[in-house]
């Protein structure tokens, strides 16, 4: 089942409908429709499977697309930009190990540091969910459960793909801030002409581009220290960028007419994934100490 579906994924991922187009079918628009009671779009999930989203790093001999970590980072960056909901990383990592994960027929969730995203919608959950308790999630498109299971060391690929999604949010809020600063006028001038707003936009851009360089480099080297550094920079770029973007938008940024608050909420939730920034800081500190010893 996995191999046959993966073959379809490989063909679609190479030349089919664009993944960005598929992502546009879910995301911020879904947040408005399903706020308070998120539901996973199974049709969209299968489209992503056909495009090779989940089987991207599986060998072609096994029915996958046969690409690598750098390509996966680019794909998850786009997912972050589009606020695509669902346990994307867990399903991607399960491709080839869980039947149907590669094709999008099976939704896979995973216990991650005492939290589980999309537990109620998942077909397969990797990890012990005994005693799971629902939480009120900040992000209207990410239902959460807390489990008492002990914390396990996060997989480096999960850390990097989380950083890639954060990078997508950082890039998108940079665009939203610049667009609003050019279009919104006060006292007969675009608000971007005022120094305080211009400085906010510049800071968003600098953090996003710094994170981009780190995330892309880590995707090439796959070095644990590089991945830890990328995660730290990407978390900061996403959270601070979204907060500054809200400042640029003013009160409008908190309304359902704007996607800005959705990006901030998603970025906050992602900071708790894959060990969080604290574990990345510890890993980077250990690596730096080893180099200087």
GROMACS .gro file of C-alpha atoms in nm:
model
  293
    1UNK     CA    1   0.000   0.000   0.000
    2UNK     CA    2   0.273   0.241   0.099
    3UNK     CA    3   0.490   0.154  -0.199
    4UNK     CA    4   0.214   0.176  -0.457
    5UNK     CA    5   0.089   0.506  -0.320
    6UNK     CA    6   0.440   0.639  -0.298
    7UNK     CA    7   0.482   0.576  -0.671
    8UNK     CA    8   0.190   0.807  -0.740
    9UNK     CA    9   0.343   1.060  -0.503
   10UNK     CA   10   0.673   1.052  -0.689
   11UNK     CA   11   0.515   1.131  -1.024
   12UNK     CA   12   0.292   1.405  -0.888
   13UNK     CA   13   0.569   1.560  -0.682
   14UNK     CA   14   0.792   1.582  -0.987
   15UNK     CA   15   0.551   1.737  -1.234
   16UNK     CA   16   0.198   1.767  -1.095
   17UNK     CA   17   0.000   2.047  -0.943
   18UNK     CA   18   0.214   2.284  -0.737
   19UNK     CA   19   0.236   2.226  -0.363
   20UNK     CA   20   0.182   2.597  -0.301
   21UNK     CA   21  -0.148   2.574  -0.486
   22UNK     CA   22  -0.254   2.282  -0.271
   23UNK     CA   23  -0.155   2.465   0.045
   24UNK     CA   24  -0.369   2.759  -0.056
   25UNK     CA   25  -0.672   2.531  -0.021
   26UNK     CA   26  -0.610   2.508   0.355
   27UNK     CA   27  -0.469   2.748   0.611
   28UNK     CA   28  -0.586   3.092   0.713
   29UNK     CA   29  -0.919   3.064   0.533
   30UNK     CA   30  -0.987   2.740   0.720
   31UNK     CA   31  -0.913   2.917   1.047
   32UNK     CA   32  -1.206   3.148   0.989
   33UNK     CA   33  -1.439   2.864   0.894
   34UNK     CA   34  -1.344   2.623   1.171
   35UNK     CA   35  -1.238   2.848   1.461
   36UNK     CA   36  -1.304   2.666   1.786
   37UNK     CA   37  -1.364   2.325   1.624
   38UNK     CA   38  -1.082   2.251   1.378
   39UNK     CA   39  -1.127   1.959   1.142
   40UNK     CA   40  -0.858   1.811   0.922
   41UNK     CA   41  -0.932   1.833   0.550
   42UNK     CA   42  -0.880   1.472   0.439
   43UNK     CA   43  -0.915   1.561   0.072
   44UNK     CA   44  -0.637   1.818   0.101
   45UNK     CA   45  -0.426   1.564   0.292
   46UNK     CA   46  -0.459   1.316   0.006
   47UNK     CA   47  -0.371   1.587  -0.248
   48UNK     CA   48  -0.053   1.658  -0.052
   49UNK     CA   49   0.020   1.287  -0.059
   50UNK     CA   50  -0.028   1.275  -0.436
   51UNK     CA   51   0.209   1.570  -0.472
   52UNK     CA   52   0.479   1.382  -0.284
   53UNK     CA   53   0.474   1.604   0.025
   54UNK     CA   54   0.504   1.313   0.267
   55UNK     CA   55   0.710   1.079   0.046
   56UNK     CA   56   0.955   1.351  -0.060
   57UNK     CA   57   1.259   1.192   0.108
   58UNK     CA   58   1.167   0.830   0.038
   59UNK     CA   59   1.386   0.659  -0.225
   60UNK     CA   60   1.236   0.633  -0.571
   61UNK     CA   61   1.287   0.258  -0.556
   62UNK     CA   62   1.036   0.253  -0.267
   63UNK     CA   63   0.787   0.471  -0.451
   64UNK     CA   64   0.902   0.804  -0.311
   65UNK     CA   65   1.022   1.123  -0.478
   66UNK     CA   66   1.388   1.060  -0.397
   67UNK     CA   67   1.482   1.410  -0.283
   68UNK     CA   68   1.661   1.517   0.032
   69UNK     CA   69   1.655   1.736   0.339
   70UNK     CA   70   1.715   2.068   0.157
   71UNK     CA   71   1.408   2.011  -0.060
   72UNK     CA   72   1.203   1.912   0.245
   73UNK     CA   73   1.302   2.237   0.415
   74UNK     CA   74   1.179   2.438   0.117
   75UNK     CA   75   0.852   2.245   0.120
   76UNK     CA   76   0.790   2.297   0.492
   77UNK     CA   77   0.881   2.663   0.461
   78UNK     CA   78   0.593   2.697   0.213
   79UNK     CA   79   0.366   2.510   0.453
   80UNK     CA   80   0.454   2.762   0.722
   81UNK     CA   81   0.382   3.053   0.492
   82UNK     CA   82   0.039   2.910   0.411
   83UNK     CA   83  -0.051   2.822   0.773
   84UNK     CA   84  -0.124   2.472   0.649
   85UNK     CA   85  -0.287   2.281   0.937
   86UNK     CA   86  -0.234   1.924   1.046
   87UNK     CA   87   0.045   1.699   1.180
   88UNK     CA   88   0.260   1.750   0.873
   89UNK     CA   89   0.597   1.670   1.027
   90UNK     CA   90   0.475   1.359   1.208
   91UNK     CA   91   0.318   1.221   0.890
   92UNK     CA   92   0.624   1.311   0.681
   93UNK     CA   93   0.854   1.132   0.925
   94UNK     CA   94   0.624   0.828   0.925
   95UNK     CA   95   0.631   0.786   0.545
   96UNK     CA   96   0.764   0.444   0.463
   97UNK     CA   97   0.717   0.321   0.821
   98UNK     CA   98   0.340   0.359   0.861
   99UNK     CA   99   0.123   0.222   0.579
  100UNK     CA  100  -0.062   0.499   0.396
  101UNK     CA  101   0.139   0.785   0.547
  102UNK     CA  102   0.333   0.847   0.226
  103UNK     CA  103   0.016   0.882   0.018
  104UNK     CA  104  -0.182   1.093   0.262
  105UNK     CA  105  -0.432   0.812   0.321
  106UNK     CA  106  -0.319   0.785   0.683
  107UNK     CA  107  -0.287   1.083   0.916
  108UNK     CA  108  -0.009   1.027   1.168
  109UNK     CA  109   0.034   1.223   1.490
  110UNK     CA  110   0.315   1.187   1.743
  111UNK     CA  111   0.376   1.250   2.110
  112UNK     CA  112   0.615   1.542   2.127
  113UNK     CA  113   0.748   1.644   2.466
  114UNK     CA  114   0.426   1.572   2.650
  115UNK     CA  115   0.203   1.727   2.383
  116UNK     CA  116   0.018   1.575   2.090
  117UNK     CA  117  -0.118   1.779   1.800
  118UNK     CA  118  -0.433   1.659   1.619
  119UNK     CA  119  -0.480   1.352   1.840
  120UNK     CA  120  -0.853   1.336   1.772
  121UNK     CA  121  -0.809   1.340   1.393
  122UNK     CA  122  -0.513   1.102   1.365
  123UNK     CA  123  -0.541   0.747   1.234
  124UNK     CA  124  -0.211   0.646   1.393
  125UNK     CA  125  -0.036   0.803   1.692
  126UNK     CA  126   0.331   0.729   1.753
  127UNK     CA  127   0.403   0.730   2.125
  128UNK     CA  128   0.215   0.661   2.446
  129UNK     CA  129  -0.103   0.869   2.475
  130UNK     CA  130  -0.232   0.709   2.793
  131UNK     CA  131  -0.401   0.973   3.006
  132UNK     CA  132  -0.418   1.233   2.728
  133UNK     CA  133  -0.605   1.548   2.833
  134UNK     CA  134  -0.732   1.808   2.584
  135UNK     CA  135  -0.588   2.159   2.612
  136UNK     CA  136  -0.722   2.490   2.494
  137UNK     CA  137  -0.482   2.577   2.215
  138UNK     CA  138  -0.374   2.930   2.134
  139UNK     CA  139  -0.385   2.839   1.767
  140UNK     CA  140  -0.741   2.784   1.641
  141UNK     CA  141  -0.604   2.541   1.380
  142UNK     CA  142  -0.392   2.323   1.611
  143UNK     CA  143  -0.586   2.116   1.864
  144UNK     CA  144  -0.363   1.996   2.147
  145UNK     CA  145  -0.362   1.720   2.409
  146UNK     CA  146  -0.123   1.686   2.702
  147UNK     CA  147   0.008   1.342   2.793
  148UNK     CA  148   0.199   1.240   3.107
  149UNK     CA  149   0.457   1.042   2.907
  150UNK     CA  150   0.821   1.132   2.964
  151UNK     CA  151   1.007   1.361   2.728
  152UNK     CA  152   1.217   1.193   2.459
  153UNK     CA  153   1.502   1.350   2.267
  154UNK     CA  154   1.360   1.507   1.949
  155UNK     CA  155   1.473   1.382   1.610
  156UNK     CA  156   1.706   1.637   1.443
  157UNK     CA  157   1.493   1.627   1.127
  158UNK     CA  158   1.184   1.722   1.329
  159UNK     CA  159   1.374   2.015   1.481
  160UNK     CA  160   1.489   2.137   1.140
  161UNK     CA  161   1.147   2.102   0.974
  162UNK     CA  162   0.990   2.294   1.262
  163UNK     CA  163   1.249   2.566   1.202
  164UNK     CA  164   1.155   2.562   0.833
  165UNK     CA  165   0.788   2.620   0.916
  166UNK     CA  166   0.888   2.904   1.148
  167UNK     CA  167   1.093   3.050   0.865
  168UNK     CA  168   0.784   3.040   0.644
  169UNK     CA  169   0.591   3.240   0.900
  170UNK     CA  170   0.879   3.487   0.938
  171UNK     CA  171   0.889   3.547   0.564
  172UNK     CA  172   0.513   3.585   0.534
  173UNK     CA  173   0.474   3.835   0.819
  174UNK     CA  174   0.759   4.036   0.668
  175UNK     CA  175   0.559   4.062   0.345
  176UNK     CA  176   0.238   4.147   0.531
  177UNK     CA  177   0.409   4.421   0.733
  178UNK     CA  178   0.565   4.578   0.424
  179UNK     CA  179   0.237   4.565   0.231
  180UNK     CA  180   0.043   4.728   0.512
  181UNK     CA  181   0.311   4.993   0.571
  182UNK     CA  182   0.290   5.094   0.205
  183UNK     CA  183  -0.089   5.087   0.177
  184UNK     CA  184  -0.206   5.231   0.511
  185UNK     CA  185  -0.200   5.612   0.534
  186UNK     CA  186  -0.204   5.844   0.831
  187UNK     CA  187  -0.177   6.223   0.815
  188UNK     CA  188  -0.166   6.198   0.437
  189UNK     CA  189   0.138   5.971   0.426
  190UNK     CA  190   0.194   5.592   0.418
  191UNK     CA  191   0.267   5.473   0.771
  192UNK     CA  192   0.587   5.316   0.641
  193UNK     CA  193   0.725   5.665   0.597
  194UNK     CA  194   0.737   5.707   0.974
  195UNK     CA  195   1.066   5.607   1.131
  196UNK     CA  196   0.918   5.388   1.406
  197UNK     CA  197   0.726   5.175   1.155
  198UNK     CA  198   1.019   5.160   0.913
  199UNK     CA  199   1.244   5.031   1.192
  200UNK     CA  200   0.993   4.760   1.283
  201UNK     CA  201   0.978   4.642   0.921
  202UNK     CA  202   1.356   4.647   0.891
  203UNK     CA  203   1.393   4.438   1.206
  204UNK     CA  204   1.145   4.179   1.076
  205UNK     CA  205   1.339   4.151   0.750
  206UNK     CA  206   1.681   4.121   0.915
  207UNK     CA  207   1.567   3.845   1.151
  208UNK     CA  208   1.391   3.656   0.871
  209UNK     CA  209   1.689   3.665   0.637
  210UNK     CA  210   1.933   3.570   0.913
  211UNK     CA  211   1.714   3.272   1.000
  212UNK     CA  212   1.685   3.180   0.632
  213UNK     CA  213   2.062   3.157   0.593
  214UNK     CA  214   2.089   2.940   0.905
  215UNK     CA  215   1.802   2.707   0.815
  216UNK     CA  216   1.921   2.656   0.457
  217UNK     CA  217   2.277   2.591   0.575
  218UNK     CA  218   2.158   2.338   0.833
  219UNK     CA  219   1.956   2.161   0.562
  220UNK     CA  220   2.277   2.111   0.364
  221UNK     CA  221   2.510   2.013   0.649
  222UNK     CA  222   2.253   1.825   0.866
  223UNK     CA  223   2.490   1.898   1.155
  224UNK     CA  224   2.313   1.888   1.495
  225UNK     CA  225   2.478   2.212   1.608
  226UNK     CA  226   2.376   2.387   1.285
  227UNK     CA  227   2.021   2.259   1.327
  228UNK     CA  228   2.009   2.385   1.686
  229UNK     CA  229   2.129   2.731   1.580
  230UNK     CA  230   1.878   2.739   1.295
  231UNK     CA  231   1.594   2.651   1.531
  232UNK     CA  232   1.686   2.928   1.774
  233UNK     CA  233   1.703   3.191   1.500
  234UNK     CA  234   1.387   3.070   1.325
  235UNK     CA  235   1.180   3.071   1.645
  236UNK     CA  236   1.292   3.426   1.719
  237UNK     CA  237   1.227   3.541   1.362
  238UNK     CA  238   0.876   3.394   1.360
  239UNK     CA  239   0.759   3.508   1.704
  240UNK     CA  240   0.920   3.851   1.711
  241UNK     CA  241   0.840   3.906   1.345
  242UNK     CA  242   0.472   3.828   1.396
  243UNK     CA  243   0.457   4.047   1.707
  244UNK     CA  244   0.619   4.340   1.525
  245UNK     CA  245   0.389   4.282   1.228
  246UNK     CA  246   0.096   4.318   1.469
  247UNK     CA  247   0.243   4.650   1.582
  248UNK     CA  248   0.257   4.768   1.223
  249UNK     CA  249  -0.106   4.667   1.167
  250UNK     CA  250  -0.231   4.804   1.498
  251UNK     CA  251  -0.564   4.671   1.628
  252UNK     CA  252  -0.654   4.548   1.279
  253UNK     CA  253  -0.396   4.272   1.318
  254UNK     CA  254  -0.607   4.099   1.583
  255UNK     CA  255  -0.920   4.078   1.370
  256UNK     CA  256  -1.038   3.788   1.153
  257UNK     CA  257  -0.985   4.013   0.851
  258UNK     CA  258  -0.612   3.971   0.902
  259UNK     CA  259  -0.387   3.662   0.907
  260UNK     CA  260  -0.126   3.826   1.130
  261UNK     CA  261  -0.258   3.703   1.465
  262UNK     CA  262  -0.293   3.351   1.321
  263UNK     CA  263   0.076   3.349   1.229
  264UNK     CA  264   0.169   3.465   1.580
  265UNK     CA  265  -0.045   3.199   1.746
  266UNK     CA  266   0.094   2.924   1.524
  267UNK     CA  267   0.450   3.042   1.590
  268UNK     CA  268   0.389   3.029   1.965
  269UNK     CA  269   0.258   2.673   1.941
  270UNK     CA  270   0.553   2.563   1.728
  271UNK     CA  271   0.799   2.688   1.992
  272UNK     CA  272   0.683   2.397   2.210
  273UNK     CA  273   0.759   2.136   1.943
  274UNK     CA  274   1.063   1.914   1.900
  275UNK     CA  275   1.226   1.997   2.230
  276UNK     CA  276   1.161   2.369   2.209
  277UNK     CA  277   1.420   2.640   2.190
  278UNK     CA  278   1.566   2.554   2.533
  279UNK     CA  279   1.689   2.214   2.420
  280UNK     CA  280   1.833   2.370   2.105
  281UNK     CA  281   2.018   2.624   2.320
  282UNK     CA  282   2.156   2.344   2.537
  283UNK     CA  283   2.263   2.141   2.232
  284UNK     CA  284   2.435   2.441   2.077
  285UNK     CA  285   2.610   2.525   2.404
  286UNK     CA  286   2.744   2.169   2.432
  287UNK     CA  287   2.869   2.177   2.073
  288UNK     CA  288   3.041   2.513   2.122
  289UNK     CA  289   3.199   2.395   2.448
  290UNK     CA  290   3.334   2.085   2.272
  291UNK     CA  291   3.491   2.298   1.999
  292UNK     CA  292   3.671   2.522   2.247
  293UNK     CA  293   3.784   2.243   2.481
   0.00000   0.00000   0.00000
